[in-house]
Coordinates of C-alpha atoms in Angstrom, one line a residue:
M1 CA 237.6 201.9 86.8
N2 CA 239.3 205.5 86.7
Y3 CA 237.7 208.5 85.7
E4 CA 239.0 212.0 85.9
N5 CA 238.4 213.7 88.7
Y6 CA 235.9 216.6 88.7
D7 CA 237.2 220.5 89.0
L8 CA 237.6 221.0 92.7
C9 CA 236.1 224.2 92.4
F10 CA 233.0 222.8 90.9
P11 CA 230.0 224.8 92.0
D12 CA 227.9 222.6 94.2
Q13 CA 224.1 222.5 93.0
P14 CA 220.7 223.6 95.2
V15 CA 219.2 220.1 94.5
V16 CA 220.8 216.7 94.1
D17 CA 218.8 216.1 90.5
L18 CA 220.5 219.2 89.0
Y19 CA 223.9 217.2 89.1
L20 CA 222.5 214.4 86.9
P21 CA 222.6 216.5 83.8
I22 CA 226.0 218.1 84.2
W23 CA 227.5 214.6 84.7
A24 CA 225.7 213.5 81.7
N25 CA 226.8 216.0 79.4
L26 CA 230.5 215.6 80.7
P27 CA 232.6 213.3 78.3
A28 CA 234.4 211.8 81.3
F29 CA 230.9 211.1 82.8
R30 CA 228.5 210.3 80.2
N31 CA 229.0 206.8 79.7
K32 CA 230.3 205.9 83.2
P33 CA 228.1 203.6 85.4
A34 CA 225.8 205.4 87.9
F35 CA 224.5 202.7 89.3
I36 CA 224.8 198.7 88.7
W37 CA 222.4 196.3 90.2
A38 CA 223.6 192.5 90.9
E39 CA 221.5 190.0 91.0
D40 CA 222.9 186.9 93.0
G41 CA 223.2 183.4 91.5
P42 CA 225.7 181.9 89.2
A43 CA 225.3 184.1 86.1
R44 CA 225.3 187.3 88.2
V45 CA 227.6 189.5 85.9
S46 CA 225.8 188.4 82.8
S47 CA 222.6 189.3 84.8
S48 CA 223.6 192.7 86.6
S49 CA 222.1 195.8 84.8
T50 CA 223.7 199.4 84.6
L51 CA 222.5 202.7 84.4
T52 CA 225.1 205.2 82.9
Y53 CA 224.7 208.8 83.9
E54 CA 223.6 210.0 80.5
Q55 CA 221.0 207.2 80.8
L56 CA 219.7 208.0 84.2
N57 CA 219.2 211.6 83.3
T58 CA 217.6 210.8 79.9
S59 CA 215.5 208.3 82.1
V60 CA 214.5 210.7 84.9
Q61 CA 213.5 213.5 82.4
S62 CA 211.2 211.2 80.4
I63 CA 209.8 209.7 83.6
S64 CA 209.1 213.3 85.1
S65 CA 207.5 214.7 81.7
Q66 CA 204.9 211.7 81.8
I67 CA 204.0 211.9 85.4
L68 CA 203.1 215.5 85.0
L69 CA 200.5 214.3 82.2
S70 CA 198.6 212.8 85.5
L71 CA 200.0 215.0 88.4
Q72 CA 200.8 218.3 89.1
R73 CA 204.0 219.7 90.7
G74 CA 203.4 219.9 94.4
D75 CA 201.6 216.8 94.4
T76 CA 202.4 214.0 96.7
V77 CA 202.8 210.2 95.4
V78 CA 203.4 207.0 97.1
I79 CA 206.0 205.1 95.4
L80 CA 205.3 201.3 95.7
C81 CA 208.2 199.6 93.7
V82 CA 210.5 196.9 94.9
P83 CA 214.3 197.7 95.3
G84 CA 215.9 197.9 92.1
L85 CA 216.8 200.7 89.2
E86 CA 213.9 201.6 88.3
L87 CA 213.0 202.5 92.0
V88 CA 216.0 204.8 91.4
E89 CA 214.8 206.5 88.2
I90 CA 211.5 207.0 90.3
I91 CA 212.9 208.9 93.1
F92 CA 215.1 211.0 90.9
A93 CA 212.3 211.6 88.4
C94 CA 209.7 212.7 91.5
Q95 CA 212.4 215.2 92.6
R96 CA 212.4 216.6 89.1
A97 CA 208.7 216.6 88.8
G98 CA 208.5 218.7 92.1
L99 CA 206.5 216.1 93.7
Q100 CA 206.6 214.8 97.1
A101 CA 207.7 211.2 97.2
V102 CA 206.6 208.9 99.9
P103 CA 208.6 205.5 99.2
V104 CA 207.2 202.4 100.7
T105 CA 208.0 199.1 101.0
P106 CA 205.2 197.4 98.9
P107 CA 203.3 194.7 100.9
H108 CA 202.0 191.6 99.1
P109 CA 199.3 192.6 96.6
S110 CA 197.3 190.1 98.3
F111 CA 197.3 192.0 101.5
A112 CA 196.6 188.9 103.3
N113 CA 199.2 189.8 106.1
D114 CA 197.8 192.7 108.4
N115 CA 201.3 192.7 109.9
H116 CA 203.0 193.8 106.8
N117 CA 200.2 196.3 105.8
H118 CA 200.2 198.6 109.0
H119 CA 202.8 200.7 107.5
L120 CA 201.2 201.4 104.2
V121 CA 197.8 202.5 106.0
R122 CA 200.0 204.7 107.7
A123 CA 201.3 205.9 105.1
L124 CA 198.4 206.5 103.1
S125 CA 196.1 208.2 105.8
Q126 CA 199.0 210.2 106.9
T127 CA 200.6 211.9 104.0
K128 CA 197.0 212.0 101.9
P129 CA 198.7 211.2 98.2
K130 CA 197.0 212.1 95.1
A131 CA 198.3 208.9 93.4
A132 CA 200.5 205.7 93.6
L133 CA 203.3 204.6 91.4
A134 CA 203.5 200.6 91.0
T135 CA 204.1 198.2 88.2
R136 CA 201.4 197.2 86.0
S137 CA 200.9 193.7 87.5
Y138 CA 201.1 195.1 91.3
I139 CA 198.2 197.8 90.3
K140 CA 196.0 195.0 88.8
R141 CA 196.4 193.1 92.1
V142 CA 195.5 196.3 93.9
R143 CA 192.3 196.6 91.7
E144 CA 191.0 192.8 92.6
F145 CA 191.5 193.3 95.9
T146 CA 189.8 196.8 96.6
S147 CA 186.8 195.2 94.3
S148 CA 186.4 192.1 96.0
T149 CA 183.7 192.3 98.8
S150 CA 185.2 189.7 101.0
S151 CA 189.0 191.1 100.6
A152 CA 187.6 194.9 101.4
S153 CA 185.4 193.5 103.8
S154 CA 188.2 191.7 105.9
N155 CA 190.6 195.3 105.6
N156 CA 188.0 197.9 104.9
R157 CA 190.5 200.7 106.0
L158 CA 193.0 199.6 103.7
S159 CA 190.7 199.0 100.8
E160 CA 189.3 202.6 101.6
L161 CA 192.5 204.3 101.1
L162 CA 193.9 202.5 98.2
R163 CA 190.5 202.9 96.1
P164 CA 190.4 206.3 95.4
L165 CA 194.1 206.9 93.9
T166 CA 195.3 207.7 90.9
W167 CA 197.1 204.5 89.8
I168 CA 200.4 205.3 87.2
A169 CA 202.1 201.9 85.8
T170 CA 205.7 202.5 86.1
D171 CA 206.2 200.1 83.3
D172 CA 204.5 203.0 80.8
L173 CA 206.8 205.7 82.2
T174 CA 210.0 204.2 80.5
G175 CA 211.3 204.0 77.2
I176 CA 209.7 207.1 75.8
K177 CA 212.0 209.4 73.8
V178 CA 212.3 212.9 75.1
D179 CA 213.8 216.1 73.4
D180 CA 217.2 216.8 75.1
V181 CA 217.0 219.7 77.9
K182 CA 219.5 221.7 79.0
L183 CA 218.8 222.2 82.8
N184 CA 220.1 224.7 85.1
S185 CA 219.2 226.1 88.5
A186 CA 218.0 229.1 86.4
T187 CA 215.2 227.3 83.9
Y188 CA 215.1 223.8 86.4
N189 CA 211.1 223.7 87.5
G190 CA 211.7 220.8 89.8
C191 CA 211.7 220.8 93.3
R192 CA 213.3 223.9 94.8
S193 CA 215.4 224.3 97.9
N194 CA 212.8 224.8 100.1
D195 CA 210.3 222.3 98.8
V196 CA 209.6 219.4 100.5
Y197 CA 210.7 216.6 97.7
L198 CA 210.7 213.5 100.6
I199 CA 208.6 212.2 103.2
Q200 CA 210.5 209.6 104.8
Y201 CA 209.3 207.8 108.0
T202 CA 211.6 207.3 111.4
S203 CA 212.9 203.9 112.0
G204 CA 210.3 202.7 114.3
A205 CA 213.2 201.8 116.8
T206 CA 211.6 203.6 120.0
G207 CA 207.7 203.8 118.9
I208 CA 205.4 204.3 115.8
P209 CA 207.3 205.4 112.7
K210 CA 206.7 209.3 112.3
P211 CA 206.4 211.0 109.1
V212 CA 209.5 213.4 108.5
L213 CA 209.3 216.3 106.1
V214 CA 212.9 216.5 103.9
T215 CA 213.2 219.5 101.6
A216 CA 215.5 218.9 98.4
G217 CA 217.9 221.7 99.7
A218 CA 218.3 220.0 103.2
A219 CA 218.8 216.5 101.4
A220 CA 221.6 218.3 99.1
H221 CA 223.4 219.9 102.2
N222 CA 223.7 216.6 103.8
V223 CA 224.9 214.5 101.1
R224 CA 227.4 217.2 100.5
V225 CA 228.6 217.3 104.1
A226 CA 228.7 213.4 104.1
R227 CA 230.5 213.5 100.7
K228 CA 233.3 215.6 102.6
A229 CA 233.6 213.5 105.9
Y230 CA 234.1 210.3 103.7
D231 CA 236.0 212.0 101.3
L232 CA 234.0 210.4 98.3
H233 CA 234.7 211.4 94.6
P234 CA 234.4 210.0 91.2
N235 CA 236.7 207.3 91.3
S236 CA 234.6 206.0 94.8
V237 CA 232.8 202.7 94.3
I238 CA 230.1 202.1 96.6
V239 CA 228.1 199.0 97.4
S240 CA 225.1 198.6 99.1
W241 CA 222.4 196.6 99.8
L242 CA 220.4 198.6 102.5
P243 CA 216.6 199.2 101.6
Q244 CA 216.2 202.2 99.3
Y245 CA 213.2 203.6 101.1
H246 CA 214.6 206.2 103.7
D247 CA 217.7 207.1 105.5
C248 CA 220.9 205.3 104.7
G249 CA 219.7 203.5 101.8
L250 CA 218.2 206.4 100.1
M251 CA 220.8 209.0 101.3
F252 CA 223.3 206.7 99.3
L253 CA 221.6 207.2 96.3
L254 CA 221.9 210.8 96.3
L255 CA 225.3 210.6 97.9
T256 CA 226.5 208.7 94.6
I257 CA 225.2 211.7 92.6
V258 CA 226.7 214.6 94.2
S259 CA 230.1 212.6 94.3
G260 CA 229.9 211.5 90.7
A261 CA 230.8 208.0 92.0
T262 CA 229.6 204.6 90.8
C263 CA 227.0 202.4 93.4
V264 CA 226.6 198.8 93.3
L265 CA 223.0 198.0 94.3
T266 CA 221.4 194.7 95.4
S267 CA 218.3 193.8 97.6
P268 CA 218.5 193.3 101.4
N269 CA 216.6 189.9 100.8
A270 CA 219.5 188.8 98.6
F271 CA 221.8 189.7 101.3
I272 CA 220.0 188.1 104.2
N273 CA 219.6 185.2 102.0
R274 CA 223.4 184.7 101.2
P275 CA 225.5 187.1 103.5
R276 CA 228.5 186.6 101.4
L277 CA 226.8 188.5 98.2
W278 CA 228.1 191.8 99.9
L279 CA 231.6 190.4 100.4
E280 CA 231.8 189.3 96.9
L281 CA 230.6 192.5 95.4
I282 CA 233.0 194.1 97.4
T283 CA 235.7 192.0 96.1
E284 CA 234.4 191.8 92.6
Y285 CA 234.1 195.5 91.8
K286 CA 236.9 196.8 94.4
A287 CA 234.3 198.6 96.2
T288 CA 235.9 201.7 98.1
C289 CA 233.0 202.3 100.4
T290 CA 230.1 200.3 102.1
P291 CA 227.6 201.2 104.8
V292 CA 226.2 198.7 106.7
P293 CA 224.3 198.1 110.1
S294 CA 226.2 196.9 112.9
F295 CA 224.4 193.6 113.1
T296 CA 226.2 192.6 109.4
L297 CA 229.6 192.0 110.9
P298 CA 228.7 189.1 113.4
L299 CA 226.1 187.9 110.9
V300 CA 228.4 187.7 107.9
I301 CA 231.2 185.7 110.0
R302 CA 228.6 183.2 111.0
R303 CA 227.0 182.7 107.7
G304 CA 229.1 184.2 104.9
G305 CA 232.8 183.3 106.1
V306 CA 236.2 183.1 104.1
D307 CA 235.4 179.2 103.4
K308 CA 232.0 179.0 102.2
G309 CA 232.0 180.3 98.5
T310 CA 234.3 179.2 95.5
S311 CA 235.9 183.0 95.3
T312 CA 238.3 184.8 96.8
I313 CA 237.4 187.5 99.5
N314 CA 239.7 190.3 99.1
L315 CA 238.4 193.5 101.0
E316 CA 242.1 195.5 100.4
S317 CA 240.2 198.4 98.3
M318 CA 237.8 199.1 101.1
K319 CA 238.4 202.8 102.6
N320 CA 235.2 202.8 104.2
L321 CA 233.4 200.2 106.1
I322 CA 230.7 202.5 107.5
I323 CA 229.0 201.4 110.7
I324 CA 225.4 203.1 111.1
N325 CA 223.3 201.2 113.5
E326 CA 224.2 201.9 117.4
P327 CA 225.8 201.2 119.8
I328 CA 228.8 199.7 117.8
Y329 CA 230.8 197.0 120.0
K330 CA 234.5 197.1 119.6
S331 CA 234.6 193.2 120.0
S332 CA 232.4 192.6 116.7
I333 CA 234.5 195.0 114.4
E334 CA 238.1 193.3 115.9
E335 CA 236.8 189.7 115.2
F336 CA 235.4 191.1 111.5
V337 CA 239.0 192.9 110.6
H338 CA 240.8 189.5 111.8
V339 CA 238.5 186.9 110.1
F340 CA 238.7 189.1 106.9
G341 CA 242.1 191.1 106.7
L342 CA 240.2 194.4 106.5
I343 CA 242.5 197.8 106.9
P344 CA 241.7 198.7 110.6
S345 CA 242.1 202.5 109.7
S346 CA 238.7 201.9 107.0
I347 CA 236.5 201.3 110.0
S348 CA 234.1 204.3 110.1
P349 CA 231.7 204.1 112.8
S350 CA 229.1 207.0 111.9
Y351 CA 225.8 208.5 113.7
G352 CA 222.6 209.9 111.7
L353 CA 218.7 210.0 112.1
A354 CA 216.0 210.9 109.8
E355 CA 215.3 214.2 111.4
N356 CA 218.3 215.4 110.1
C357 CA 217.9 213.8 106.9
T358 CA 220.4 210.8 107.8
F359 CA 224.1 212.0 108.3
V360 CA 225.3 213.8 111.2
S361 CA 228.6 212.9 112.0
T362 CA 231.3 209.8 111.6
A363 CA 234.3 209.0 113.9
W364 CA 236.4 207.9 111.0
R365 CA 239.7 209.4 110.6
S366 CA 240.6 209.9 114.2
K367 CA 244.1 211.1 115.1
N368 CA 244.6 207.5 116.4
N369 CA 244.2 206.1 112.7
G370 CA 241.7 203.9 113.8
N371 CA 242.6 203.1 117.1
F372 CA 239.2 204.9 118.9
P373 CA 238.9 205.8 122.4
I374 CA 236.6 203.0 124.1
H375 CA 233.9 203.1 126.9
K376 CA 232.5 199.5 128.1
N377 CA 233.3 197.9 124.6
L378 CA 231.7 200.6 122.4
L379 CA 233.2 202.5 119.6
P380 CA 232.5 206.5 119.2
S381 CA 230.3 206.9 116.4
A382 CA 230.8 211.0 115.8
K383 CA 233.5 213.8 116.0
L384 CA 232.8 216.7 117.9
P385 CA 234.4 220.0 117.0
C386 CA 236.4 221.7 119.5
C387 CA 236.7 225.1 118.3
R388 CA 234.8 227.7 116.4
E389 CA 236.6 227.6 113.3
E390 CA 236.4 223.8 113.3
L391 CA 232.6 223.9 114.0
M392 CA 232.1 226.3 111.1
E393 CA 234.0 223.7 109.0
E394 CA 232.2 220.8 109.9
E395 CA 228.8 222.6 108.9
I396 CA 226.4 220.5 111.9
E397 CA 226.7 221.6 115.2
I398 CA 226.2 219.0 117.9
L399 CA 225.6 220.2 121.7
V400 CA 224.9 218.2 124.4
V401 CA 222.4 219.7 127.2
N402 CA 220.6 218.7 130.4
E403 CA 217.1 217.5 129.4
E404 CA 215.2 219.4 132.1
T405 CA 217.2 222.6 132.3
H406 CA 218.6 223.1 128.4
E407 CA 222.0 223.9 129.5
P408 CA 225.1 222.6 127.7
I409 CA 226.7 220.0 129.9
D410 CA 229.9 219.1 130.7
D411 CA 231.9 215.8 130.5
G412 CA 230.7 212.9 132.6
I413 CA 226.9 214.4 132.8
E414 CA 224.4 212.4 130.9
G415 CA 222.0 214.6 128.8
E416 CA 220.4 215.1 125.4
I417 CA 222.0 215.5 122.0
W418 CA 220.9 218.6 120.1
I419 CA 221.5 218.9 116.3
S420 CA 221.8 222.5 114.4
S421 CA 222.4 222.2 110.7
P422 CA 221.0 223.1 107.3
S423 CA 220.2 219.4 107.0
N424 CA 217.5 219.6 109.5
A425 CA 214.2 218.2 108.3
S426 CA 211.0 220.5 108.4
G427 CA 209.3 218.8 111.3
Y428 CA 206.9 215.8 111.3
L429 CA 203.8 215.8 109.2
G430 CA 200.6 216.2 111.4
H431 CA 202.6 216.5 114.5
P432 CA 202.9 220.2 115.2
S433 CA 203.4 220.0 118.9
L434 CA 205.9 217.1 118.9
T435 CA 207.6 219.3 115.7
R436 CA 208.0 222.2 118.1
E437 CA 209.6 220.1 120.9
T438 CA 212.2 218.2 118.7
F439 CA 213.0 220.9 116.1
N440 CA 212.9 224.1 118.3
G441 CA 214.6 223.7 121.1
R442 CA 216.6 226.7 122.4
L443 CA 219.5 226.9 124.7
S444 CA 219.0 228.5 128.2
N445 CA 220.3 231.9 128.4
K446 CA 222.8 230.5 131.4
R447 CA 225.3 229.0 129.1
Q448 CA 225.6 229.2 125.1
G449 CA 227.5 226.3 124.3
N450 CA 230.4 224.2 125.0
C451 CA 232.5 224.2 122.0
H452 CA 235.7 224.4 123.6
R453 CA 235.7 221.5 125.2
K454 CA 238.9 218.5 125.2
T455 CA 236.6 216.1 124.1
E456 CA 236.7 214.9 120.4
V457 CA 234.5 211.9 120.1
L458 CA 230.7 210.9 120.8
I459 CA 230.0 207.3 121.8
F460 CA 226.3 206.3 121.4
T461 CA 225.6 203.9 124.5
G462 CA 221.6 203.6 124.2
R463 CA 218.5 205.7 123.7
A464 CA 216.8 207.2 126.5
S465 CA 213.5 205.6 126.2
D466 CA 215.1 202.1 126.3
I467 CA 216.6 202.7 129.4
I468 CA 215.9 200.0 132.3
K469 CA 215.1 202.1 135.2
R470 CA 215.3 199.9 138.7
A471 CA 213.8 200.5 141.9
D472 CA 217.3 201.7 143.8
G473 CA 217.4 204.2 140.9
I474 CA 220.3 202.6 139.1
E475 CA 219.7 202.9 135.0
I476 CA 220.4 200.0 132.8
H477 CA 221.1 199.9 129.1
P478 CA 219.3 197.0 127.6
H479 CA 222.1 195.8 124.9
Y480 CA 224.5 194.9 127.6
V481 CA 222.1 192.7 129.2
E482 CA 221.1 191.5 125.4
T483 CA 224.9 190.8 124.6
S484 CA 225.5 189.1 127.8
A485 CA 222.3 187.0 127.1
Y486 CA 223.7 186.0 123.8
N487 CA 227.1 185.1 125.0
S488 CA 225.5 182.7 127.7
C489 CA 224.5 180.5 124.8
R490 CA 225.9 181.4 121.1
E491 CA 224.9 178.3 119.6
M492 CA 221.2 178.0 120.6
L493 CA 220.3 181.9 120.5
R494 CA 220.0 184.2 117.3
A495 CA 222.4 186.9 117.3
G496 CA 220.7 190.4 117.2
C497 CA 217.3 188.9 118.2
I498 CA 217.3 189.2 121.8
A499 CA 215.1 192.0 123.8
A500 CA 215.5 193.1 126.9
F501 CA 213.0 195.3 129.0
E502 CA 211.0 196.3 132.2
Y503 CA 208.2 194.2 132.7
S504 CA 205.8 193.2 135.6
G505 CA 208.8 195.6 137.8
A506 CA 211.3 193.0 136.4
I507 CA 213.7 192.8 134.0
A508 CA 212.5 190.6 130.9
V509 CA 214.4 189.1 128.3
V510 CA 213.1 187.6 125.1
A511 CA 215.3 185.6 122.8
E512 CA 215.0 184.0 119.5
L513 CA 215.8 180.5 119.1
Q514 CA 218.2 179.0 116.1
K515 CA 216.0 176.6 114.1
G516 CA 215.3 173.0 114.9
E517 CA 214.0 171.2 117.8
T518 CA 215.3 171.4 121.3
D519 CA 213.9 169.3 124.3
G520 CA 212.4 171.1 127.2
M521 CA 215.7 170.6 129.8
S522 CA 217.7 172.0 127.2
L523 CA 215.4 175.1 127.3
V524 CA 215.4 175.1 130.7
K525 CA 219.5 175.4 130.8
I526 CA 219.1 178.0 128.3
C527 CA 217.1 180.2 130.4
E528 CA 219.2 179.6 133.5
G529 CA 222.5 180.4 131.5
I530 CA 220.6 183.7 129.8
R531 CA 219.9 184.9 133.6
N532 CA 223.4 183.6 135.2
G533 CA 225.2 185.1 132.1
V534 CA 223.7 188.5 132.5
L535 CA 224.2 188.6 136.4
N536 CA 228.0 187.6 136.1
D537 CA 228.6 190.2 133.5
E538 CA 226.3 193.0 134.2
K539 CA 225.7 192.3 138.1
V540 CA 221.8 192.7 136.8
E541 CA 219.3 190.4 138.0
V542 CA 216.6 189.0 135.2
G543 CA 213.2 188.6 136.5
E544 CA 211.9 186.7 133.3
V545 CA 213.3 184.7 130.2
I546 CA 211.3 184.0 127.5
L547 CA 212.4 182.0 124.5
V548 CA 210.6 182.3 121.0
K549 CA 210.6 181.1 117.9
S550 CA 212.7 182.6 115.1
G551 CA 211.3 186.1 113.3
S552 CA 209.2 186.3 116.4
V553 CA 211.5 189.6 117.9
P554 CA 210.2 192.9 115.8
K555 CA 212.8 194.5 114.0
T556 CA 213.3 197.8 112.0
T557 CA 214.1 197.7 108.3
S558 CA 218.0 198.8 109.1
G559 CA 217.6 195.9 111.8
K560 CA 217.5 197.9 114.8
I561 CA 215.5 195.8 117.9
Q562 CA 212.2 197.5 118.7
R563 CA 212.3 196.6 122.5
W564 CA 208.7 198.7 122.7
A565 CA 207.3 196.8 120.3
A566 CA 208.6 193.2 122.0
K567 CA 207.1 194.6 124.9
Y568 CA 203.7 195.1 123.4
K569 CA 203.5 191.7 121.5
L570 CA 204.7 190.0 124.8
E571 CA 201.8 192.0 126.8
T572 CA 199.2 191.1 124.3
K573 CA 200.1 187.3 123.9
E574 CA 201.4 188.0 120.4
M575 CA 205.0 186.4 120.9
N576 CA 205.2 182.8 119.5
V577 CA 206.8 181.7 122.6
V578 CA 208.4 178.2 123.3
M579 CA 209.6 178.4 127.0
K580 CA 209.0 181.3 129.5
M581 CA 210.8 181.1 132.9
E582 CA 210.2 183.4 135.6
F583 CA 212.6 184.0 138.5
G584 CA 211.2 184.7 142.2
D585 CA 212.6 186.6 145.1
I586 CA 213.0 183.5 146.9
N587 CA 214.3 180.0 146.3
G588 CA 213.9 178.4 142.6
C589 CA 212.3 179.5 139.7
R590 CA 209.2 178.6 137.6
S591 CA 209.4 177.7 134.1
T592 CA 206.4 176.8 131.3
L593 CA 207.4 175.1 128.4
F594 CA 204.5 176.2 125.7
K595 CA 205.4 173.7 123.1
D596 CA 204.4 170.4 125.0
H597 CA 202.0 172.5 127.3
I598 CA 203.5 171.1 130.7
T599 CA 204.7 173.3 133.4
H600 CA 208.4 172.4 135.2
E601 CA 209.3 173.4 138.3
K602 CA 213.3 173.5 140.2
N603 CA 214.0 174.6 143.6
G604 CA 217.3 176.2 143.9
K605 CA 219.7 175.4 146.4
E606 CA 220.5 179.0 147.1
G607 CA 218.3 182.2 147.4
K608 CA 218.6 185.1 145.8
K609 CA 221.8 186.8 146.2
K610 CA 221.8 190.7 147.1
I611 CA 223.6 192.5 144.5
E612 CA 225.3 196.0 145.3
V613 CA 226.1 198.1 142.0
N614 CA 228.6 200.9 143.2
A615 CA 228.0 204.2 141.0
E616 CA 230.4 204.2 138.3
K617 CA 233.3 206.8 138.4
R618 CA 233.1 208.7 134.7
Q619 CA 236.3 211.0 134.6
G620 CA 236.4 212.1 131.1
I621 CA 233.2 210.3 129.9
F622 CA 230.6 212.5 128.4
V623 CA 227.2 210.7 128.6
A624 CA 224.2 212.3 126.7
T625 CA 220.7 211.4 125.1
A626 CA 219.8 212.7 121.5
N627 CA 216.7 215.0 120.8
T628 CA 215.2 211.9 119.5
R629 CA 215.6 210.7 122.8
N630 CA 219.0 208.7 121.9
H631 CA 221.4 207.9 124.6
L632 CA 225.4 208.7 124.1
S633 CA 228.7 208.7 125.6
L634 CA 231.0 211.2 124.8
L635 CA 235.1 210.8 125.4
S636 CA 237.9 212.4 125.4
S637 CA 241.2 211.5 123.7
L638 CA 242.9 208.8 126.0

């Protein structure tokens, strides 16, 4: 799949949608696939559908024209479409129509599961959309729900929010011919640079998801910076199964267009059902770039290995394996590289957040050609400019400051990450005080920056709101506890499905069991193994271990553990608990086997050992927290 490159002097456009008509009218791009949708199954190639640049531009123009028959420029619309090429068309059409889009994962139209309805209720009540876009069949089910007395009474708030919306069937928006319109920045009537085109929600990793206002200009800047950072161009082929509703999954739709690249898409459910599909798509399309959360690599090793399919896996084409979740463990990267023969220099650990559209920085292309500096088994997520010229070239400024004094701080001291760039979002919808706190930070006058540091890379070590603070002042990052807990019994526990947090004055570990029956004594051994494993690895005492059924630990759409939500579910007794074991301050422990409703007590031979932890020397290490309450570490080149 080779196409002529665009002129390096080609002028960038103020909004992403304006790239579409340009590519569509260039002979080398007109019939080039912009997006390919791949269904899983034996006939995947024949069942794949394609949108060329010309088809996408025509479709976007048609859909935007039809939407504006019912709406006006500036209106807010909620998009309730399942992942697919239709969702891609709708997202770009809303920008061309000048609308504010709120993409939301559509709940099942029966709305029977209250847990799946919460986010839709939140989005409708906060964004107050005028209309909703969905398929004709989905709209029919929604109207049945809102007109049913029993359904409405059981979920009255959702029914009240859905009923007054103008419903637009996506089935009626496609296939309509429109006149060929030559769009340019002078005649363009879609979203301008300063117009909010997207209301995207934060992931919810540390609290209730918040609506972030993203302007079309900020989004265009963000994907242009990412295009440069990852060296993407028209010969690039991207593979993505990430949700297309927000953050990285949505950003890569825009990134594909500004790069003139081709993006192969599939659904998150298809990947979760068969993780090997991701590797097969990379091999089949000779992909050069793919973004995945950090949990993907160990998951694929366990469930999608080399010998678990009929086709050969070949990842030699890969130039950017973008790891987007944090923290990023070196050991899982090394295991994946070894098992699948990936070129180590293609590993692209990256850092981003919704408040900066998505992308902030990547540690890819370090001077060590993939040999990153390591801190406690963690890889760096970002690069930092070391001089003013480098800062101007990077376009996104990253500073680390003291949380209390707002002074820039030196290597070896914990602080907070502040990001300043044209990619910054406009704030949180309906949260003026939180917007001022998060988006309008000011440095102290005492010092004006730490640009001439020797530090080059940033390592994410955890989030400030997740830190467990012990009575003796020691701070513990929960992901280390969770990793040790999993390693204590890998064959019985689900990787990436363990949450550690402070609970009733002690450290609690909630761990999902793999599916299958386990007897009571085996569960006791698992609990004891978790407690001993964490004690041996991290010198940290666990006060309580709770074993739960598969699917009990809450996560974000990108696979991040929601520790705050796990704690809430435990407090409100909503966890599907199988076994709970408490470790007291004196001899022994007490465990409760919920499955059989019996209690098992065991007296230990030794009392609780006193653990003394000396403060770790951090020479050359820079530890920081982000303005969205993220904890990170910064290391000098070693």
